[in-house]
Tab-separated table of C-alpha atoms in Angstrom:
chain	number	residue	atom	x	y	z
A	1	MET	CA	84.854	50.397	133.588
A	2	LEU	CA	86.033	50.596	130.095
A	3	ALA	CA	83.527	47.740	129.260
A	4	THR	CA	80.657	49.725	130.899
A	5	LEU	CA	81.610	52.876	128.645
A	6	LEU	CA	82.249	51.047	125.369
A	7	SER	CA	78.741	49.319	125.748
A	8	SER	CA	77.019	52.621	126.445
A	9	MET	CA	78.495	54.019	123.471
A	10	ILE	CA	77.982	51.050	121.059
A	11	LEU	CA	74.309	51.037	122.009
A	12	ALA	CA	73.743	54.854	122.005
A	13	ALA	CA	73.574	56.781	118.707
A	14	PRO	CA	76.685	59.309	118.427
A	15	PRO	CA	75.487	62.863	119.305
A	16	ALA	CA	76.304	65.947	117.171
A	17	ASP	CA	78.995	67.995	118.293
A	18	ALA	CA	77.280	70.925	120.040
A	19	ARG	CA	79.585	73.590	118.074
A	20	THR	CA	78.850	72.316	114.823
A	21	LYS	CA	75.324	72.675	112.904
A	22	THR	CA	75.010	69.556	110.848
A	23	LYS	CA	73.621	70.593	107.638
A	24	ALA	CA	73.277	67.201	105.707
A	25	PRO	CA	71.709	63.794	107.154
A	26	PRO	CA	74.289	61.792	109.240
A	27	VAL	CA	75.799	58.941	107.677
A	28	GLY	CA	75.878	56.881	111.088
A	29	TYR	CA	79.435	55.949	111.693
A	30	ARG	CA	79.573	54.256	115.010
A	31	LEU	CA	81.812	52.242	117.033
A	32	HIS	CA	81.269	48.449	116.535
A	33	ARG	CA	83.756	46.704	118.467
A	34	THR	CA	87.082	47.082	120.089
A	35	ILE	CA	90.292	44.667	119.242
A	36	PRO	CA	92.423	44.430	122.568
A	37	LEU	CA	96.063	44.096	121.833
A	38	PRO	CA	98.836	43.211	124.239
A	39	GLY	CA	101.664	45.651	125.167
A	40	ASN	CA	101.929	48.824	127.052
A	41	GLU	CA	103.924	51.096	124.543
A	42	GLY	CA	102.639	54.329	123.097
A	43	TRP	CA	101.588	54.242	119.408
A	44	ASP	CA	101.266	56.473	116.296
A	45	TYR	CA	100.132	56.088	112.825
A	46	LEU	CA	97.969	53.303	111.765
A	47	THR	CA	98.332	51.739	107.938
A	48	VAL	CA	95.782	49.295	106.297
A	49	ASP	CA	96.850	46.927	103.451
A	50	SER	CA	93.180	46.495	102.031
A	51	GLU	CA	94.239	43.746	99.570
A	52	ALA	CA	96.273	41.747	101.990
A	53	ARG	CA	93.883	42.064	104.915
A	54	ARG	CA	96.560	43.551	107.146
A	55	LEU	CA	96.590	46.373	109.759
A	56	TYR	CA	100.142	47.789	110.654
A	57	VAL	CA	100.418	49.478	114.211
A	58	THR	CA	103.365	51.292	115.156
A	59	ARG	CA	104.168	50.460	118.884
A	60	GLY	CA	107.461	52.254	120.242
A	61	GLU	CA	110.107	49.829	119.079
A	62	ARG	CA	108.111	47.353	116.859
A	63	VAL	CA	105.331	47.262	114.352
A	64	VAL	CA	102.526	44.952	115.100
A	65	VAL	CA	100.712	43.440	112.176
A	66	LEU	CA	96.866	42.614	112.606
A	67	ASP	CA	94.899	40.114	110.249
A	68	LEU	CA	91.720	42.008	109.512
A	69	SER	CA	89.668	39.185	108.814
A	70	THR	CA	90.430	37.103	111.978
A	71	GLU	CA	91.537	40.089	113.934
A	72	LYS	CA	94.534	38.355	115.409
A	73	VAL	CA	98.212	39.388	115.672
A	74	VAL	CA	100.146	37.469	112.840
A	75	GLY	CA	103.555	38.958	113.163
A	76	GLU	CA	105.500	41.969	114.095
A	77	ILE	CA	108.618	44.055	112.773
A	78	PRO	CA	110.899	44.385	115.605
A	79	GLY	CA	114.052	46.763	115.845
A	80	THR	CA	112.069	50.175	114.857
A	81	ALA	CA	113.129	52.380	117.536
A	82	GLY	CA	110.505	55.127	118.064
A	83	VAL	CA	108.739	54.187	115.163
A	84	HIS	CA	105.959	56.392	113.706
A	85	GLY	CA	104.458	55.353	110.521
A	86	VAL	CA	104.294	52.599	107.837
A	87	ALA	CA	104.494	53.034	104.144
A	88	LEU	CA	103.796	50.305	101.779
A	89	ALA	CA	105.140	49.495	98.171
A	90	LYS	CA	102.999	46.577	97.309
A	91	GLU	CA	103.956	46.056	93.744
A	92	LEU	CA	107.595	45.321	95.091
A	93	LYS	CA	106.413	43.584	98.349
A	94	ARG	CA	108.321	45.724	100.585
A	95	GLY	CA	107.307	47.936	103.551
A	96	PHE	CA	108.893	50.928	105.124
A	97	ALA	CA	109.077	52.123	108.597
A	98	SER	CA	110.067	55.406	110.025
A	99	ASP	CA	112.187	55.018	113.148
A	100	GLY	CA	112.300	58.579	115.065
A	101	HIS	CA	114.824	57.290	117.514
A	102	SER	CA	117.466	56.110	115.105
A	103	ASP	CA	116.994	58.654	112.228
A	104	SER	CA	116.581	55.878	110.137
A	105	VAL	CA	113.964	53.807	107.833
A	106	THR	CA	113.531	50.213	108.181
A	107	ILE	CA	112.887	48.139	105.115
A	108	PHE	CA	110.951	44.898	105.768
A	109	ASP	CA	109.465	42.034	103.343
A	110	LEU	CA	105.631	42.520	103.364
A	111	GLU	CA	104.954	38.693	102.994
A	112	LYS	CA	107.569	37.284	105.490
A	113	LEU	CA	107.655	40.322	107.826
A	114	THR	CA	111.460	40.130	107.866
A	115	VAL	CA	113.665	42.940	108.006
A	116	LEU	CA	115.552	43.702	105.043
A	117	GLY	CA	117.877	46.682	106.312
A	118	GLN	CA	117.876	50.148	107.159
A	119	VAL	CA	118.434	53.505	105.492
A	120	PRO	CA	119.949	56.401	107.433
A	121	VAL	CA	117.531	59.397	106.797
A	122	GLY	CA	117.178	63.192	108.435
A	123	LYS	CA	116.594	63.735	112.073
A	124	LYS	CA	113.551	62.494	113.856
A	125	PRO	CA	111.490	60.870	110.830
A	126	ASP	CA	107.897	60.823	111.374
A	127	ALA	CA	105.394	60.396	108.702
A	128	ILE	CA	106.221	58.140	105.945
A	129	LEU	CA	104.807	58.021	102.253
A	130	TYR	CA	105.156	55.634	99.394
A	131	ASP	CA	104.714	57.554	95.843
A	132	PRO	CA	103.817	54.936	93.240
A	133	PHE	CA	104.599	57.507	90.604
A	134	SER	CA	108.496	57.775	91.295
A	135	ARG	CA	108.398	54.474	93.108
A	136	ARG	CA	110.234	56.273	95.956
A	137	VAL	CA	109.388	56.357	99.787
A	138	PHE	CA	109.468	59.930	101.369
A	139	ALA	CA	110.528	59.941	104.959
A	140	PHE	CA	109.664	63.282	106.655
A	141	ASN	CA	112.214	64.231	108.950
A	142	GLY	CA	110.703	66.528	111.987
A	143	ASP	CA	113.846	67.907	113.297
A	144	SER	CA	115.520	68.230	109.895
A	145	ASP	CA	112.738	70.315	108.397
A	146	SER	CA	113.228	67.840	105.095
A	147	ALA	CA	112.124	65.107	103.272
A	148	THR	CA	114.480	62.256	102.583
A	149	ALA	CA	113.815	60.356	98.976
A	150	ILE	CA	114.507	56.642	99.096
A	151	GLU	CA	114.342	54.392	96.009
A	152	ALA	CA	111.957	51.720	97.004
A	153	ALA	CA	113.478	49.065	94.935
A	154	ASP	CA	117.029	49.165	96.196
A	155	GLY	CA	116.939	51.202	99.296
A	156	LYS	CA	118.982	53.975	97.941
A	157	VAL	CA	118.918	57.566	99.057
A	158	ALA	CA	117.602	59.596	95.914
A	159	GLY	CA	118.243	62.924	97.475
A	160	THR	CA	116.566	65.499	99.856
A	161	VAL	CA	113.959	68.357	100.038
A	162	ASP	CA	114.294	71.256	101.962
A	163	LEU	CA	111.067	71.915	103.200
A	164	GLY	CA	111.918	75.107	105.220
A	165	GLY	CA	109.867	73.993	108.212
A	166	GLY	CA	108.844	71.130	110.402
A	167	PRO	CA	106.954	68.596	108.180
A	168	GLU	CA	103.866	66.507	109.414
A	169	PHE	CA	101.955	64.154	107.224
A	170	GLY	CA	102.240	63.943	103.509
A	171	VAL	CA	100.254	62.553	100.335
A	172	SER	CA	100.928	62.038	96.960
A	173	ASP	CA	98.567	62.781	93.714
A	174	GLY	CA	99.543	59.763	92.028
A	175	ARG	CA	100.906	62.035	89.023
A	176	GLY	CA	104.361	63.377	90.564
A	177	THR	CA	103.359	65.739	93.055
A	178	VAL	CA	103.758	65.283	97.043
A	179	TYR	CA	101.878	67.477	99.404
A	180	VAL	CA	103.231	67.869	103.155
A	181	ASN	CA	101.886	69.881	105.975
A	182	ILE	CA	104.523	72.230	107.682
A	183	GLU	CA	103.330	72.319	111.064
A	184	ASP	CA	105.084	75.382	112.472
A	185	LYS	CA	104.554	77.573	109.102
A	186	ASN	CA	100.974	76.749	108.752
A	187	GLU	CA	101.338	75.891	105.120
A	188	VAL	CA	101.482	73.137	102.809
A	189	VAL	CA	104.291	72.554	100.326
A	190	ALA	CA	103.928	70.921	97.125
A	191	PHE	CA	107.104	69.567	95.435
A	192	GLY	CA	107.981	67.049	92.615
A	193	SER	CA	108.455	63.329	93.599
A	194	GLN	CA	111.004	62.963	90.757
A	195	ASP	CA	113.086	66.174	90.644
A	196	LEU	CA	112.521	66.932	94.329
A	197	LYS	CA	111.936	70.759	93.737
A	198	VAL	CA	109.681	72.642	95.746
A	199	ARG	CA	106.720	74.167	93.524
A	200	SER	CA	104.487	75.901	95.505
A	201	ARG	CA	103.943	76.886	99.277
A	202	TRP	CA	100.244	77.536	100.315
A	203	PRO	CA	99.178	79.301	103.525
A	204	LEU	CA	96.488	77.735	105.505
A	205	ALA	CA	94.721	80.386	107.492
A	206	PRO	CA	92.682	80.130	109.370
A	207	CYS	CA	94.107	76.751	109.880
A	208	GLU	CA	97.034	76.597	112.675
A	209	THR	CA	99.136	73.722	113.609
A	210	PRO	CA	98.257	71.344	110.444
A	211	THR	CA	98.854	67.524	111.322
A	212	GLY	CA	97.115	64.830	109.394
A	213	LEU	CA	96.444	65.111	105.557
A	214	ALA	CA	94.251	63.403	103.017
A	215	ILE	CA	93.560	63.910	99.505
A	216	ASP	CA	90.678	63.552	96.841
A	217	LYS	CA	92.798	62.959	93.619
A	218	ALA	CA	89.696	62.967	91.402
A	219	LYS	CA	88.562	66.547	92.419
A	220	GLY	CA	92.006	67.891	93.576
A	221	ARG	CA	91.234	68.586	97.193
A	222	LEU	CA	93.405	68.553	100.141
A	223	PHE	CA	91.705	67.800	103.748
A	224	VAL	CA	93.911	69.259	106.086
A	225	GLY	CA	93.131	68.500	110.061
A	226	CYS	CA	94.439	71.408	112.063
A	227	ARG	CA	94.827	71.767	116.029
A	228	SER	CA	92.997	75.081	115.599
A	229	GLN	CA	89.732	72.877	115.696
A	230	VAL	CA	89.224	73.136	112.050
A	231	MET	CA	89.485	71.073	108.770
A	232	ALA	CA	90.795	73.418	105.847
A	233	VAL	CA	89.860	72.214	102.547
A	234	LEU	CA	92.647	73.301	99.582
A	235	ASP	CA	92.237	73.042	95.867
A	236	THR	CA	95.319	71.667	94.540
A	237	GLY	CA	95.362	73.649	91.349
A	238	SER	CA	95.305	77.124	92.968
A	239	GLY	CA	96.246	76.224	96.710
A	240	SER	CA	93.333	78.311	97.768
A	241	VAL	CA	91.396	77.445	100.693
A	242	LEU	CA	87.898	76.601	99.833
A	243	ALA	CA	86.663	75.847	103.322
A	244	ALA	CA	87.269	75.695	107.061
A	245	LEU	CA	85.156	73.526	108.793
A	246	PRO	CA	84.628	73.064	112.614
A	247	ILE	CA	86.140	69.712	114.069
A	248	GLY	CA	86.904	68.434	117.630
A	249	LYS	CA	89.825	69.017	119.661
A	250	GLY	CA	93.299	67.095	119.253
A	251	VAL	CA	93.128	66.104	115.732
A	252	ASP	CA	96.046	64.161	114.277
A	253	GLY	CA	94.821	61.694	111.662
A	254	VAL	CA	92.845	62.578	108.441
A	255	ALA	CA	91.549	60.112	105.692
A	256	PHE	CA	89.437	60.263	102.568
A	257	ASP	CA	87.043	57.679	101.215
A	258	ALA	CA	87.247	58.167	97.566
A	259	GLN	CA	84.253	55.699	96.824
A	260	ARG	CA	81.965	57.240	99.360
A	261	GLY	CA	83.249	61.041	98.857
A	262	LEU	CA	83.754	61.419	102.821
A	263	ALA	CA	86.717	62.957	104.543
A	264	PHE	CA	87.307	62.142	108.266
A	265	ALA	CA	89.339	63.895	111.056
A	266	SER	CA	90.008	61.789	114.179
A	267	ASN	CA	89.744	64.021	117.321
A	268	GLY	CA	91.724	63.253	120.606
A	269	GLU	CA	88.694	64.412	122.467
A	270	GLY	CA	86.811	61.125	121.352
A	271	THR	CA	85.010	62.250	118.057
A	272	LEU	CA	85.497	61.445	114.413
A	273	THR	CA	84.239	64.375	112.376
A	274	VAL	CA	82.734	63.358	108.839
A	275	VAL	CA	82.963	66.005	105.939
A	276	ARG	CA	81.262	65.702	102.569
A	277	GLU	CA	81.589	68.164	99.329
A	278	ASP	CA	77.799	68.261	98.595
A	279	ALA	CA	78.089	70.654	95.602
A	280	PRO	CA	81.213	71.844	93.813
A	281	GLY	CA	83.364	73.744	96.226
A	282	HIS	CA	80.909	73.607	98.939
A	283	PHE	CA	81.716	71.450	102.046
A	284	VAL	CA	79.457	70.409	105.186
A	285	VAL	CA	80.286	68.553	108.392
A	286	VAL	CA	77.939	65.554	108.028
A	287	GLU	CA	78.212	64.367	111.524
A	288	ASN	CA	80.467	63.877	114.655
A	289	ALA	CA	80.622	60.259	115.411
A	290	THR	CA	81.566	59.207	118.973
A	291	THR	CA	84.802	57.119	119.211
A	292	LEU	CA	86.982	57.169	122.613
A	293	PRO	CA	89.124	59.852	124.438
A	294	GLY	CA	92.727	59.244	122.792
A	295	ALA	CA	91.688	58.000	119.460
A	296	ARG	CA	93.313	60.451	117.232
A	297	THR	CA	94.987	58.616	114.507
A	298	LEU	CA	93.295	56.369	112.124
A	299	ALA	CA	93.322	54.329	109.044
A	300	LEU	CA	90.562	53.693	106.499
A	301	ASP	CA	90.037	50.552	104.623
A	302	PRO	CA	88.534	51.343	101.307
A	303	LYS	CA	87.303	47.730	100.835
A	304	THR	CA	85.247	47.748	103.696
A	305	HIS	CA	84.928	51.459	104.399
A	306	ARG	CA	85.694	50.586	108.033
A	307	ILE	CA	87.852	53.190	110.205
A	308	TYR	CA	90.472	51.941	112.643
A	309	LEU	CA	91.633	53.990	115.495
A	310	ALA	CA	93.704	53.371	118.517
A	311	THR	CA	93.552	54.317	122.235
A	312	ALA	CA	94.009	53.381	125.746
A	313	GLN	CA	93.065	54.373	129.101
A	314	PHE	CA	95.448	56.969	130.855
A	315	GLY	CA	95.808	57.664	134.420
A	316	ALA	CA	96.278	61.164	136.067
A	317	ALA	CA	99.240	63.596	134.853
A	318	PRO	CA	102.358	64.213	136.678
A	319	ALA	CA	102.869	67.674	137.980
A	320	ALA	CA	104.529	69.987	135.533
A	321	THR	CA	107.970	70.806	135.922
A	322	ALA	CA	110.199	73.330	134.256
A	323	GLU	CA	112.171	70.629	132.208
A	324	ASN	CA	108.460	69.118	131.270
A	325	PRO	CA	105.922	72.007	131.263
A	326	ARG	CA	103.052	69.748	129.724
A	327	PRO	CA	103.726	66.369	131.181
A	328	ARG	CA	101.739	63.238	129.502
A	329	PRO	CA	99.443	61.045	131.646
A	330	PRO	CA	100.774	57.632	131.976
A	331	MET	CA	98.944	54.677	130.032
A	332	VAL	CA	97.122	52.301	132.299
A	333	PRO	CA	98.793	48.958	131.754
A	334	GLY	CA	96.677	46.384	129.504
A	335	THR	CA	94.292	48.754	128.101
A	336	PHE	CA	95.469	49.414	124.595
A	337	VAL	CA	92.655	48.707	122.122
A	338	ILE	CA	92.134	49.178	118.546
A	339	LEU	CA	88.744	50.480	117.499
A	340	VAL	CA	86.660	49.525	114.665
A	341	LEU	CA	84.188	51.876	113.179
A	342	GLY	CA	81.583	51.552	110.450
A	343	ARG	CA	78.049	52.323	109.251
């Protein structure tokens, strides 16, 4: 059934979302192929190392490393309990994984893929970011409403930032400022990567429940994926919301292709919304490319401009209970795949 569905999707032109009036010619993103990966664990963020041609896929208690040239698994980082994300300090040849179940960050060697140590952080670290300006790694602690700053060179904790709410994804401008979505407050917080002081708090209305975040460093734009089915675009100078564009349901990941000037939102309903700034301060939805249901996290390869997403097939959700009012459907064993999208 999955093979038939994939064949029809690859051959057919991706339909536009009926809710979105496309105001620019479509750029033609489509599903090229899928890469099956073994294992029946869940997953979260994907991270591309474009120079090394690697894709890091977080899978429950391990990080799977995929060679993008051969599309084969070349290794894994074990012992990452409840892993969510991976950050890369390439000039230091170190990687960092946020371990949500052990309230820690695992440090590993980027070349040998061996574990170098673990650093205690706040409760339930989720997203993770490397800031090259300060040479620090920031683990965003979902249950501590904070970010832990780690010196990438030696793994020592430099300090903690009180964010005043539950953090989701974060990005760096490369000049000393880190931006992070605050999911339960519907705002973006900006703080200094060196002094660890909060500089600004910007409301995101009409965005609600912000998740993914990407940045256009050249123009000073933040692209925020919101579960209220909009992508909010913020100006990093003023913090004002420049646009709120319609996207699909269940967004989690957002990316920005600096060379092509395109922002992407991966939506769990099975679409990829593509946005462009077609005039200063004016943004349009270019297209809604078809992916697969459940493909809500993504990673962009800036070298090839390909987009990688992860998903699987799911069975029927169990009945809701008082303890678990919104149970997740079980994953069908052996159906986990990486999707490869391109023009």
